[in-house]
Structure formats: C-alpha cells, structure tokens
Amino acid sequence: MKIKYLLATVLLIGSLIGNSQDKRSAFVDNLISQMTLEEKVGQMNLYNGFFDATGPVPDNQDTKNKYNQIKNGEVGAMLNVKTVKEIKALQQLAVENSRLGIPMLFGFDVIHGHKISGPIPLAESASWDLEAIEKAAAYAAMEAAAVGINWTFAPMVDIGRDARWGRNMEGAGEDTYLGTKIAAARVKGFQGDDLSDPNTIAACAKHFAAYGFAEAGREYNTTDMGLSTLYNVILPPFQAAVDAGVATFMNGFNEINGIPVTGDPWLQRDILKGQWGFDGFVVSDWGSIGEMVAHSYAKDNKTAAKIGANAGSDMDMEAYVYINHLKELVEEGEVKESVLDDAVSRILKVKYDLGLFDDPYLYCDEEKEKSMAVSQEVKDGALDMAKKSIVLLKNDGVLPLSKTSKNVAVIGQIAASKTSVLGSWRLGADDNSAVSVLEGLKPYLGDNMKYERGVEVWSGTEAFAQELKINEDNTDGIDEAVKLAKSSDVVIVVAGEHGYQSGEGRSRADIRLPGLQRKMLKKICAVNSNVVLVLTNGRPLDLSWEDANIPAILETWQLGAMSGHAIAEVLFGEHNPSGKLPMTFPREVGQVPLYYNQKSTGRGGAKDMVFWSHYSDVPNTGLYPFGHGLSYTKYDYSGLSITQQGNTFTVSVNVTNSGKRDGHEVVQLYIRDKYASVTRPIKELKGFEKVFIKAGETQTVQFTLDDTTLGFYNNQGTYIVEDGDFEVMVGGDSVNTQNGAFTRG
Ligand code: GLC
C-alpha cells in the first residue's frame, strides 16, 4: 500500500491515540509491519550520489544496480547529491517506483555554511558567541535545505588536543565545557524547533567517539585513552548533542580499547541508546563498518555486517555490507530481525519528523534554491560570524591601521586567493567564491597598497581529495617581496595554511608555517619593522619565531566567503577583535598534545632540580594559552567575590574597559578541584560570558557554580560531586586570572 494511504489510515488511528510521539510511533510501527526483509535492509543502506539522475538510465552495471535498488526501495538515503533537480529526480525514483514509496534522506557535509561558505567551525568556536554560532548553523541549514538537502553530517563534536591533527578545524577545540555549549548551539541551529520546517535539517553529532584522540595526531590512527578521559573529556559534548535533540549520530573510523567504535555495542547501545536515551539513528562513517576487516577485527565483510548491526550501527554509509549480507545474516539467525526493526524504526522516525512522509518533495523548491544561492542575509551572517571569530594574538601598537595609511605592502599568495580561505569542508561552495584579503583591503587602501605574491606556497590542483603540492625549495618571489617591503611604511603579510592543508586526511607533523613562508618573513622583517602577520590556518601553529619578531599577529583561521571584508574591518579598527583561542598554541610541536586543562601529575611545578614533569629545552606552557585573545582596548579585572548558599556558589567579578574603544570581552571562569576520588585537572573552564563594555565603563559579571558544574565522572561513568576545597580563577584567558577559593561541604 502506498505511503499516502498508509498515512491516512494511521493518522486516523493516530487521531484516536494521544500525542504526536504516539502518532509517529503508530505510523512507523505500522509501516514496519508492512515491510519485507529486503525493504528493511534497504532503509539501512546509504549510497553516495553517483549519476546524473536527470539523465538517461545509467548503463554501467554498478550504477545500474544502484538505480534499480533505489526503484525497489532498497536505498534509505543518499549523500553528496547537489541540486534540487537531482534530488527530486532520485526521490521520485524511490517514492514513485518502490512498493511502499518510502522517501529517502539526502545527506551532505554542511560543515560551515553551504554555497556561501562561513568560517570553519574552529574559527566560529573562537568567537565564544553561542548565539552567533547557532545562527550560523541556522543559515547553513537554510542554504542546504534550499538545494534539497535534509540531513547534515555536522556538528563534529570531537575534542581535539593535538595540533597535528587536521580535523581540529572542524570542531570546537580542546575544552569539554566549551565543546558541550557549542555542540548544543550547532544542533539547535541546524534543527531549529521543528524538523518539519523546510528551512531546518537533521543534524548529526560525530564522530562517536574519540576520533580526535588519534595517536600522534595522525589521521585515522589508533586512539587509546583511559576511562576517566573518555567520560570527562570526550563524551560530554556528545551527550550535550543528545540533550539538544540531535536527530542522528555518526560513529567513526577509530577504535577504543581495541574495539572499532562502529562495532562497539557498549558505546552505541549501552551508553548512547541506553544511558543517554538517544532515540535517533547512528550512521557509520564512510565505509567504517567494512573497515573492521582492515582493523583485523572482522574476518570478512559478512562478519563486519553482523558486528555492525548487532553493535547499533543503524545505517551503512558506502561499505555495501548491509545491502550485501544483512538479509542472509537474518535468515541464518546471526542477526535478529528485531535488530533491523529497531534500526529501521529510528531511521523512519527521522524521516517522519522531517515531514517527508507528508511531502517527499518538501525540500525540492527550485525557486528557493536560486534565491538562497545569493542570499544577502546569509552573506551578512557569514561576515558577522567571521569578524567575531578573529583573534588578535599580539599587538605592539601597530594595529589598528589608519584608514589614511599610505604606502602599504600586501604580501602573500594567500592574500590573493579566493579559494584557500574557504577552508576544506566546503563541498557546497564554488572555488573562487571568497572575497580575498586583497579585495577586502582595496576599499580602504585603493592605490595606497601594492601587492607582491612573494614566495609560492602551493601550486597545482587545489582539490578536496588531493594532496596539495607545497613549495619547499623555490625561493622565487622573495626578493620582489623584500624590495616592496623595504620601500613601504607598513607590510601586511598574509601567511599560513591553504584551506586544503587542514581538514580530513590532512595531519601535519611540522606545524610551522608551511613551505618557505617563514624564510620570506625573516627577510621582510629584516628590512621593515612595521609588519602585520595575518594568519589563515585550520589548527594551532608553532609561531615561536613569528611571536618573537613580528609586532602584530592576527589569527583569522579560514573565514569563508566573506574573509576579505572581515579581516579588513578588523585591521582598520572598524571591528574591535574579541575572539579567544579555543585551542592552546604550542611553542614547539614536540610539546603536543598540549592543552590547558592538564593534570598536575605527582611532580608538577618548576623545581630547582630535574626531577619534575618538564622538558629541558622548552617550557611546559603554550606560546598562546587557551582562551587568549587581545583587543584594541584593555580590560581590567577586580573585586572577585564568592558567596555561598548551600552547595551553590556565586562568583562575581568586576570588569573595566580601561581603554578608549568599546568592545566585547569573553569573561572566563575556571575551577580547580584540589583533591577528589579521581585526579582532576589543574583548571577547568566552567563558565564564560561574552559581555559588551563601553570604553571607561565597568560591568559586574556573575557565575553560578553548583552540582552541575562542580562534579566529574568516576571510572564507572557515574557523575559525582564531592565535598572538598576548590580554587576559582576568573579572567580574559586561562592564565591571567583573579583567584579565589571555597570549600564545599
Ligand atoms: C568522511 C568523514 C565524515 C563525513 C563522511 C561523509 O570520511 O569522516 O566526517 O561526514 O565521510 O562525507
């Protein structure tokens, strides 16, 4: 029976039943009762887009096979299909040809904007502005929904502590508390209050779990951590996504304690679906179920399918193991049909919530597709987010530049690039769709600026799946850059990583400026002391030389389509920078993984002999600490006070803008639990407030500490709060703080 009739029947039944959840369950249960085993397996099968659906029936066998499977209702979802026309054609193929006409989900990596690329997620996280971050996700959802996409593989909520790992760019950095807040904001932004709203899309918390702890920061490497780190550092942002109502989860390529997460029932069933009550579905990461064979965990693909299904991986992305083996496994009793029923129920509920059973073409509006592609509202949103994401790392007075600056040199291949600053996870955006730094500077400087590319950083193909060719030996261009610098009043050098030097598959063992950029910088600084370094990068870098020799350093990450305008507005003081680092910047890569909330160890603290936890050649601290970010004004902290009401503590501090410019300050609250039944970090972020303070004014900022923030997870995964002594630290970063203390109990 076609869906529409089934729907009418069930809605009739549903009208006799209680609330919308019951109606949804009744509909889904009834639909499942009609489904064959092949159709159930089909719902658990996710294919990548593979042919022009608006064209003739594909003739190569593999594609023809998929085409027929879609028509037979054996494909529950597709990814990477890019236009309304394509998506509508594929949806029609499924809905109008298959026996039950179940609509497909259309997923895409909408990671930071879509056609109009926004700042990379790590940049957004540097804004510490949850409202702006939520809004950015809402714009991304609007853009994606306008092209027919109803499911994004975002937010990535992996905690990242290792600067060598390429996917730091995709997350919220090293801190769990900030990560939980941003996870919830991004989920709410993508999903809104009503998933059936055609401007909202289903979100996907990923990669469950611990993918960011790849050993040595090497992509896809083994991850190995203790239970205390898993429970206290890694899992909370995922649970925050569940609490925010995330519709789907994606697992990962890595293992935990010798078990590939895609085959781990303890993670996916006991914790996620059991303890946390997650009622959505889990999609595997690309091929991860089949990769259990490569992990030497499954003997063959059929065994991998059995392990994955029984472990709670509800949908197979591009491993072809469910479509090829699950029916047989059920018939052989290796996988109970009830396992499929649970997975299919979860998948159908997301489709129901998206409104796809009411209207499978809800997201297929070509007029909306056209208008959203050039939406000024989205562009303005991307610009606003970009400005808020910029972090002023150092400023010895060179910034802001005067708008009447004359004789300005702009140097760097990245400065002219309209592609690099888009970042790497921007498959929906066209190449060359960014406002370059040069284009952003033009309205301010006009003919007062001269440009030199300087040394080549990269050459050849700039593509998502290709290694970028980095120039390590050709010094052409340096002499011209130095000559221009010598004859200029101020030099803006735009340097860093190309957008395709971070992201998936892009770990780096050397986290200094790539190629010969530092070599060029040294020569420029030798002839001009008025240098502003504008960085574009997707991870913390080793900037030790730059910090010691360059008077002004601006961290701009990769800011997406509106990069040039955002950077220019900050350089010329139109926007007072307010970003704060979501990751520690190390002095040397040898310190990595380096993060602020370290354990004290049994031998912390500097001593006048060698037997303490340290390196003989580098300090333990980062070059720029977590939470660091300067402003064109100055904020002074005073009057820290702590009051107690039972086990609730109110922390209050005065923040004075003692400079001449209005600005936003991110006031950060850290605690230290001095002793507990598991060791606790030397400090932990437990609150932050981004406040606007006019020049000369003072604001009092208050935080509350209670059982929700003073506790931790023990090694059994139970959240506990213990009496004891606590230190409190409040400031504009994780190092320069006003300090206090209290005792609980
Ligand atoms: C990739 C990524 C994952 C992404 C998926 C679909 O391998 O690991 O984050 O969502 O495949 O593109």
PDB file of C-alpha atoms in Angstrom, residues 28 43 75 276 281 299 354 390 426 432 471 479 546 551 675 688 693 699:
ATOM      1  CA  VAL A  28       6.286   3.888  11.945  1.00  0.00           C
ATOM      2  CA  GLN A  43      16.449   1.566   4.797  1.00  0.00           C
ATOM      3  CA  VAL A  75      18.202   2.617  -0.565  1.00  0.00           C
ATOM      4  CA  TRP A 276      21.540   8.646  27.327  1.00  0.00           C
ATOM      5  CA  PHE A 281      19.823   6.596  14.447  1.00  0.00           C
ATOM      6  CA  LYS A 299      37.110 -11.880   9.335  1.00  0.00           C
ATOM      7  CA  LEU A 354      11.347  15.902   8.693  1.00  0.00           C
ATOM      8  CA  ILE A 390      39.178  36.698  14.561  1.00  0.00           C
ATOM      9  CA  ARG A 426      33.012  23.411   1.791  1.00  0.00           C
ATOM     10  CA  ASN A 432      36.986  31.292  -6.052  1.00  0.00           C
ATOM     11  CA  ASN A 471      56.792  24.595  -2.427  1.00  0.00           C
ATOM     12  CA  ASP A 479      63.342  39.217  -3.491  1.00  0.00           C
ATOM     13  CA  GLU A 546      56.882  34.979  14.490  1.00  0.00           C
ATOM     14  CA  PRO A 551      54.818  43.238  16.278  1.00  0.00           C
ATOM     15  CA  TYR A 675      41.577  16.646  45.570  1.00  0.00           C
ATOM     16  CA  PHE A 688      32.005  32.123  30.277  1.00  0.00           C
ATOM     17  CA  ILE A 693      31.590  47.051  27.733  1.00  0.00           C
ATOM     18  CA  GLN A 699      30.443  45.651  34.410  1.00  0.00           C
TER      19      GLN A 699
END
